[in-house]
Amino acid sequence: ILSSTRQPFLIITPHDSLSHWEMEFLRFTTSINVVVYSGTADSREIIRNLEFYGEDSKLMFQVLLSSEEAISEVCASDVCN
């Protein structure tokens, strides 16, 4: 990803395809930080707490892979507001 390209990228895919997308990123490049955002509500909270923001409050990832269900559940809560 070029440094001049606006980031992060959000890829929403069916849950069954998440691992395929992750493998494709790993196959083509290891220099892009990809976070798979899935699992239970508790698991996703841990991912947000540990993998979203660094100590300087900047995003640590360049690509977020998730399913429509996971994003919908988060936005139904107060996290998106």
Short mmCIF file of C-alpha atoms in Angstrom, two decimals:
data_model
loop_
_atom_site.label_atom_id
_atom_site.label_comp_id
_atom_site.label_asym_id
_atom_site.label_seq_id
_atom_site.Cartn_x
_atom_site.Cartn_y
_atom_site.Cartn_z
CA ILE A 1 0.00 0.00 0.00
CA LEU A 2 1.43 3.33 -0.98
CA SER A 3 1.96 5.80 1.83
CA SER A 4 -0.11 8.36 -0.08
CA THR A 5 -3.12 6.01 -0.16
CA ARG A 6 -5.79 6.81 2.39
CA GLN A 7 -6.14 4.04 4.95
CA PRO A 8 -7.41 1.95 6.63
CA PHE A 9 -9.36 -0.30 4.32
CA LEU A 10 -12.43 -2.14 5.50
CA ILE A 11 -13.22 -5.40 3.73
CA ILE A 12 -16.59 -6.89 4.60
CA THR A 13 -17.04 -10.44 3.40
CA PRO A 14 -19.11 -13.47 4.37
CA HIS A 15 -17.82 -14.99 7.58
CA ASP A 16 -16.80 -18.19 5.78
CA SER A 17 -14.44 -16.18 3.51
CA LEU A 18 -12.50 -14.33 6.22
CA SER A 19 -9.72 -16.89 6.48
CA HIS A 20 -9.38 -16.96 2.68
CA TRP A 21 -8.94 -13.19 2.55
CA GLU A 22 -6.39 -13.33 5.37
CA MET A 23 -4.40 -16.07 3.60
CA GLU A 24 -4.41 -14.07 0.37
CA PHE A 25 -2.96 -11.02 2.14
CA LEU A 26 -0.29 -13.19 3.77
CA ARG A 27 0.49 -14.85 0.46
CA PHE A 28 1.02 -11.61 -1.44
CA THR A 29 2.52 -9.37 1.21
CA THR A 30 3.67 -9.49 4.80
CA SER A 31 4.20 -5.74 5.06
CA ILE A 32 0.51 -4.92 5.46
CA ASN A 33 -0.96 -5.17 8.94
CA VAL A 34 -4.26 -7.02 8.54
CA VAL A 35 -6.65 -7.49 11.46
CA VAL A 36 -9.43 -10.08 11.27
CA TYR A 37 -12.33 -8.72 13.28
CA SER A 38 -14.56 -11.66 14.15
CA GLY A 39 -15.65 -13.89 16.98
CA THR A 40 -17.85 -13.26 19.98
CA ALA A 41 -18.62 -9.78 21.27
CA ASP A 42 -15.99 -10.31 23.99
CA SER A 43 -13.41 -11.44 21.42
CA ARG A 44 -14.06 -8.39 19.25
CA GLU A 45 -13.71 -6.11 22.26
CA ILE A 46 -10.29 -7.65 22.96
CA ILE A 47 -9.33 -7.12 19.32
CA ARG A 48 -10.41 -3.46 19.52
CA ASN A 49 -8.46 -2.96 22.75
CA LEU A 50 -5.26 -4.69 21.63
CA GLU A 51 -5.02 -4.32 17.87
CA PHE A 52 -6.77 -1.12 16.84
CA TYR A 53 -4.80 1.73 18.42
CA GLY A 54 -1.18 2.15 19.46
CA GLU A 55 0.15 4.13 22.39
CA ASP A 56 0.07 7.26 20.24
CA SER A 57 -3.67 6.70 19.54
CA LYS A 58 -2.98 6.05 15.85
CA LEU A 59 -4.50 3.08 14.07
CA MET A 60 -2.13 0.13 14.04
CA PHE A 61 -3.70 -1.73 11.11
CA GLN A 62 -4.03 -0.96 7.44
CA VAL A 63 -6.75 -3.47 6.58
CA LEU A 64 -9.67 -4.64 8.71
CA LEU A 65 -11.35 -7.85 7.57
CA SER A 66 -14.77 -8.54 8.99
CA SER A 67 -18.19 -9.97 8.30
CA GLU A 68 -21.39 -8.00 7.89
CA GLU A 69 -22.76 -9.64 11.04
CA ALA A 70 -19.83 -8.51 13.21
CA ILE A 71 -19.96 -4.93 11.92
CA SER A 72 -23.75 -4.79 12.32
CA GLU A 73 -23.53 -6.01 15.93
CA VAL A 74 -20.90 -3.41 16.76
CA CYS A 75 -22.90 -0.60 15.17
CA ALA A 76 -26.04 -1.74 16.99
CA SER A 77 -24.13 -1.11 20.22
CA ASP A 78 -22.73 2.29 21.13
CA VAL A 79 -19.27 1.59 19.66
CA CYS A 80 -20.05 3.30 16.33
CA ASN A 81 -21.48 6.41 17.98
#
